Amino acid sequence: MELAYYSDYAVRLVNTEEPARGRDSLTTVEAVKELFGPAGQMARRVTEADLPRFRAIRARLRAVFTAADEGDHTGAVDLLNSLLLEFPVSPQISGHDHLDDEGRPRWHMHLADHSSNATAGYAAISAMGLAFHLTEFGADRLGLCQAPPCRNVYLDTSTNRSRRYCSDRCATRANVAAYRARKRLEAERADRGDLTGRTAENSQESTAPAER
């Protein structure tokens, strides 16, 4: 498993909150457990005490994305480095669960979890995954959705660094909104043009010489 895979952990956690809509789905132990996905062993350690700790990590991870999206790449790196220092990981070579066609292990790097609680373990792997993604693809690949009011985060893996939305749904919604805005502007310009034309005609009529 490539270490950049763990960056998805950061995205999943940050997107449990929609600040502009006042929504927060990270309210139960079960919701926290779902964030771990297939990493069931880590999820079994989640307790009520992890809820506020997860929210605190979520805020710090969102700050990384926000700084990167605003072009403050040094700030994003500094914020991420503070997480890496606070929540260190233990990289290990693994492969016993993945065999090639000849039955030999497919060796890969794995982030082992030796943390004292579920929050520390999740913070460690998500921060490390995000760090690998940032250093491999660039800080400008960490983005915030540009479709108001959504501010979900995403990882831009497009070939031309053109991604602006967290999902196809938001992209479609933004495109429809932009289309309607253009149509309204065109209609307003047309109305102003008609008004200007009528005003000009009235002016010409009022200044025309009287018939004898």
Short mmCIF file of C-alpha atoms in Angstrom, two decimals:
data_model
loop_
_atom_site.label_atom_id
_atom_site.label_comp_id
_atom_site.label_asym_id
_atom_site.label_seq_id
_atom_site.Cartn_x
_atom_site.Cartn_y
_atom_site.Cartn_z
CA MET A 1 0.00 0.00 0.00
CA GLU A 2 1.44 3.36 -1.03
CA LEU A 3 1.73 5.82 1.84
CA ALA A 4 -0.10 8.52 -0.13
CA TYR A 5 -3.19 6.32 0.24
CA TYR A 6 -3.46 7.47 3.84
CA SER A 7 -4.18 11.03 2.72
CA ASP A 8 -7.78 9.91 2.20
CA TYR A 9 -8.06 9.60 5.98
CA ALA A 10 -7.52 13.36 6.29
CA VAL A 11 -10.13 14.13 3.63
CA ARG A 12 -12.72 11.85 5.23
CA LEU A 13 -12.27 13.45 8.64
CA VAL A 14 -12.33 17.07 7.49
CA ASN A 15 -15.45 16.51 5.39
CA THR A 16 -17.49 15.29 8.36
CA GLU A 17 -18.21 18.98 8.98
CA GLU A 18 -19.93 21.52 6.73
CA PRO A 19 -19.24 24.85 8.48
CA ALA A 20 -21.28 27.02 6.10
CA ARG A 21 -24.34 24.81 6.57
CA GLY A 22 -23.84 24.30 10.30
CA ARG A 23 -23.68 20.52 9.89
CA ASP A 24 -21.49 18.08 11.77
CA SER A 25 -21.80 14.32 11.33
CA LEU A 26 -19.05 13.53 13.82
CA THR A 27 -21.37 13.21 16.81
CA THR A 28 -21.26 9.53 17.78
CA VAL A 29 -18.70 6.81 18.43
CA GLU A 30 -20.07 4.88 15.45
CA ALA A 31 -19.47 7.87 13.17
CA VAL A 32 -15.85 7.98 14.29
CA LYS A 33 -15.43 4.24 13.74
CA GLU A 34 -16.70 4.57 10.16
CA LEU A 35 -13.81 6.91 9.36
CA PHE A 36 -11.32 4.06 9.72
CA GLY A 37 -12.86 2.10 6.85
CA PRO A 38 -11.23 -1.32 6.54
CA ALA A 39 -8.85 -0.62 9.43
CA GLY A 40 -11.19 -2.33 11.85
CA GLN A 41 -8.60 -3.06 14.49
CA MET A 42 -7.96 0.65 15.03
CA ALA A 43 -11.68 1.44 15.07
CA ARG A 44 -12.33 -0.96 17.94
CA ARG A 45 -10.40 1.33 20.27
CA VAL A 46 -12.68 4.35 19.74
CA THR A 47 -14.42 5.67 22.88
CA GLU A 48 -16.57 8.67 23.77
CA ALA A 49 -13.41 10.49 24.82
CA ASP A 50 -12.22 10.44 21.19
CA LEU A 51 -15.10 12.60 19.91
CA PRO A 52 -13.75 16.00 21.06
CA ARG A 53 -10.20 14.94 20.21
CA PHE A 54 -11.20 13.99 16.66
CA ARG A 55 -12.93 17.35 16.21
CA ALA A 56 -9.77 19.14 17.32
CA ILE A 57 -7.66 17.20 14.81
CA ARG A 58 -10.27 17.91 12.15
CA ALA A 59 -9.91 21.66 12.69
CA ARG A 60 -6.13 21.44 12.38
CA LEU A 61 -6.31 19.39 9.19
CA ARG A 62 -8.82 21.82 7.65
CA ALA A 63 -6.41 24.64 8.44
CA VAL A 64 -3.78 22.84 6.33
CA PHE A 65 -6.15 22.66 3.35
CA THR A 66 -7.26 26.27 3.83
CA ALA A 67 -3.70 27.58 3.88
CA ALA A 68 -2.81 25.58 0.77
CA ASP A 69 -5.95 26.74 -1.06
CA GLU A 70 -5.13 30.37 -0.25
CA GLY A 71 -1.63 29.97 -1.67
CA ASP A 72 0.12 29.97 1.70
CA HIS A 73 2.09 26.80 1.00
CA THR A 74 4.70 27.47 3.66
CA GLY A 75 1.95 27.94 6.21
CA ALA A 76 0.32 24.68 5.14
CA VAL A 77 3.61 22.83 5.54
CA ASP A 78 4.22 24.36 8.96
CA LEU A 79 0.77 23.30 10.16
CA LEU A 80 1.28 19.80 8.81
CA ASN A 81 4.73 19.53 10.35
CA SER A 82 3.28 20.38 13.76
CA LEU A 83 0.91 17.43 13.42
CA LEU A 84 3.70 15.12 12.32
CA LEU A 85 5.79 16.10 15.33
CA GLU A 86 2.92 15.62 17.74
CA PHE A 87 1.71 12.34 16.22
CA PRO A 88 4.70 10.33 14.94
CA VAL A 89 4.27 7.08 13.00
CA SER A 90 6.23 3.87 12.62
CA PRO A 91 6.72 2.90 8.96
CA GLN A 92 7.08 -0.83 8.38
CA ILE A 93 7.53 -3.09 5.37
CA SER A 94 4.54 -5.35 4.87
CA GLY A 95 3.44 -7.86 2.28
CA HIS A 96 2.17 -11.03 3.89
CA ASP A 97 -1.42 -10.27 2.84
CA HIS A 98 -0.56 -9.48 -0.78
CA LEU A 99 1.01 -12.16 -2.98
CA ASP A 100 2.03 -12.02 -6.63
CA ASP A 101 1.22 -14.67 -9.24
CA GLU A 102 4.11 -16.81 -8.03
CA GLY A 103 3.05 -16.66 -4.41
CA ARG A 104 5.73 -14.19 -3.35
CA PRO A 105 4.89 -11.23 -1.07
CA ARG A 106 4.22 -7.90 -2.73
CA TRP A 107 6.32 -5.79 -0.40
CA HIS A 108 5.06 -2.31 0.36
CA MET A 109 5.32 0.37 3.02
CA HIS A 110 2.74 0.33 5.78
CA LEU A 111 2.16 2.76 8.66
CA ALA A 112 2.03 0.72 11.84
CA ASP A 113 -0.18 1.97 14.63
CA HIS A 114 1.37 1.93 18.10
CA SER A 115 -0.51 4.95 19.45
CA SER A 116 -2.05 5.22 22.90
CA ASN A 117 -5.56 5.98 21.64
CA ALA A 118 -7.68 5.98 18.48
CA THR A 119 -7.36 9.73 17.91
CA ALA A 120 -3.57 9.68 18.01
CA GLY A 121 -3.49 6.74 15.62
CA TYR A 122 -5.84 8.37 13.15
CA ALA A 123 -4.07 11.72 13.36
CA ALA A 124 -0.71 10.07 12.74
CA ILE A 125 -1.66 8.18 9.60
CA SER A 126 -3.77 10.97 8.11
CA ALA A 127 -1.06 13.59 8.66
CA MET A 128 1.64 11.31 7.23
CA GLY A 129 -0.52 10.42 4.23
CA LEU A 130 -1.23 14.09 3.58
CA ALA A 131 2.48 14.87 3.89
CA PHE A 132 3.36 12.26 1.26
CA HIS A 133 0.65 13.59 -1.05
CA LEU A 134 1.87 17.18 -0.60
CA THR A 135 5.52 16.38 -1.22
CA GLU A 136 4.77 14.17 -4.22
CA PHE A 137 2.19 16.37 -6.00
CA GLY A 138 2.58 19.84 -4.45
CA ALA A 139 0.73 21.94 -1.89
CA ASP A 140 -1.50 23.40 -4.61
CA ARG A 141 -3.07 19.95 -4.94
CA LEU A 142 -4.86 20.43 -1.61
CA GLY A 143 -8.08 22.31 -2.29
CA LEU A 144 -11.40 23.58 -0.96
CA CYS A 145 -14.55 23.13 -3.02
CA GLN A 146 -15.40 26.33 -4.92
CA ALA A 147 -19.15 25.65 -5.07
CA PRO A 148 -20.76 27.80 -2.34
CA PRO A 149 -21.74 27.01 0.35
CA CYS A 150 -19.79 23.74 0.18
CA ARG A 151 -16.29 23.94 1.60
CA ASN A 152 -15.39 20.26 1.48
CA VAL A 153 -11.74 19.50 0.93
CA TYR A 154 -10.29 17.39 -1.86
CA LEU A 155 -7.01 16.13 -3.28
CA ASP A 156 -6.44 17.26 -6.86
CA THR A 157 -5.04 14.36 -8.89
CA SER A 158 -5.94 15.81 -12.30
CA THR A 159 -3.20 15.90 -14.91
CA ASN A 160 -3.46 19.68 -15.44
CA ARG A 161 -4.14 20.81 -11.86
CA SER A 162 -7.60 21.99 -12.89
CA ARG A 163 -9.84 20.53 -10.21
CA ARG A 164 -12.00 23.08 -8.34
CA TYR A 165 -14.79 21.02 -6.82
CA CYS A 166 -15.02 18.18 -4.32
CA SER A 167 -17.46 16.13 -6.42
CA ASP A 168 -19.27 15.94 -9.75
CA ARG A 169 -22.43 17.05 -7.97
CA CYS A 170 -20.85 20.30 -6.82
CA ALA A 171 -19.27 20.86 -10.23
CA THR A 172 -22.66 20.48 -11.92
CA ARG A 173 -24.34 22.77 -9.39
CA ALA A 174 -21.67 25.45 -9.88
CA ASN A 175 -21.88 25.22 -13.68
CA VAL A 176 -25.68 25.55 -13.60
CA ALA A 177 -25.43 28.55 -11.28
CA ALA A 178 -22.84 30.19 -13.55
CA TYR A 179 -25.02 29.55 -16.62
CA ARG A 180 -28.05 31.12 -14.97
CA ALA A 181 -25.98 34.11 -13.83
CA ARG A 182 -24.78 34.67 -17.42
CA LYS A 183 -28.35 34.48 -18.71
CA ARG A 184 -29.54 37.03 -16.13
CA LEU A 185 -26.69 39.37 -17.07
CA GLU A 186 -27.49 39.04 -20.77
CA ALA A 187 -31.15 39.77 -20.08
CA GLU A 188 -30.27 42.84 -17.98
CA ARG A 189 -27.98 44.15 -20.73
CA ALA A 190 -30.70 43.60 -23.31
CA ASP A 191 -33.21 45.48 -21.16
CA ARG A 192 -30.77 48.36 -20.71
CA GLY A 193 -30.17 48.40 -24.46
CA ASP A 194 -33.90 48.62 -25.19
CA LEU A 195 -34.31 51.40 -22.64
CA THR A 196 -31.40 53.35 -24.12
CA GLY A 197 -32.84 52.93 -27.61
CA ARG A 198 -36.28 54.15 -26.58
CA THR A 199 -34.76 57.12 -24.75
CA ALA A 200 -32.79 58.07 -27.86
CA GLU A 201 -35.90 57.87 -30.05
CA ASN A 202 -37.88 60.05 -27.65
CA SER A 203 -35.05 62.58 -27.63
CA GLN A 204 -34.97 62.76 -31.40
CA GLU A 205 -38.73 63.27 -31.57
CA SER A 206 -38.66 66.09 -29.04
CA THR A 207 -35.95 67.98 -30.93
CA ALA A 208 -37.41 67.55 -34.41
CA PRO A 209 -38.55 70.89 -36.07
CA ALA A 210 -42.30 71.56 -36.01
CA GLU A 211 -44.20 71.22 -39.29
CA ARG A 212 -45.47 74.46 -40.89
#
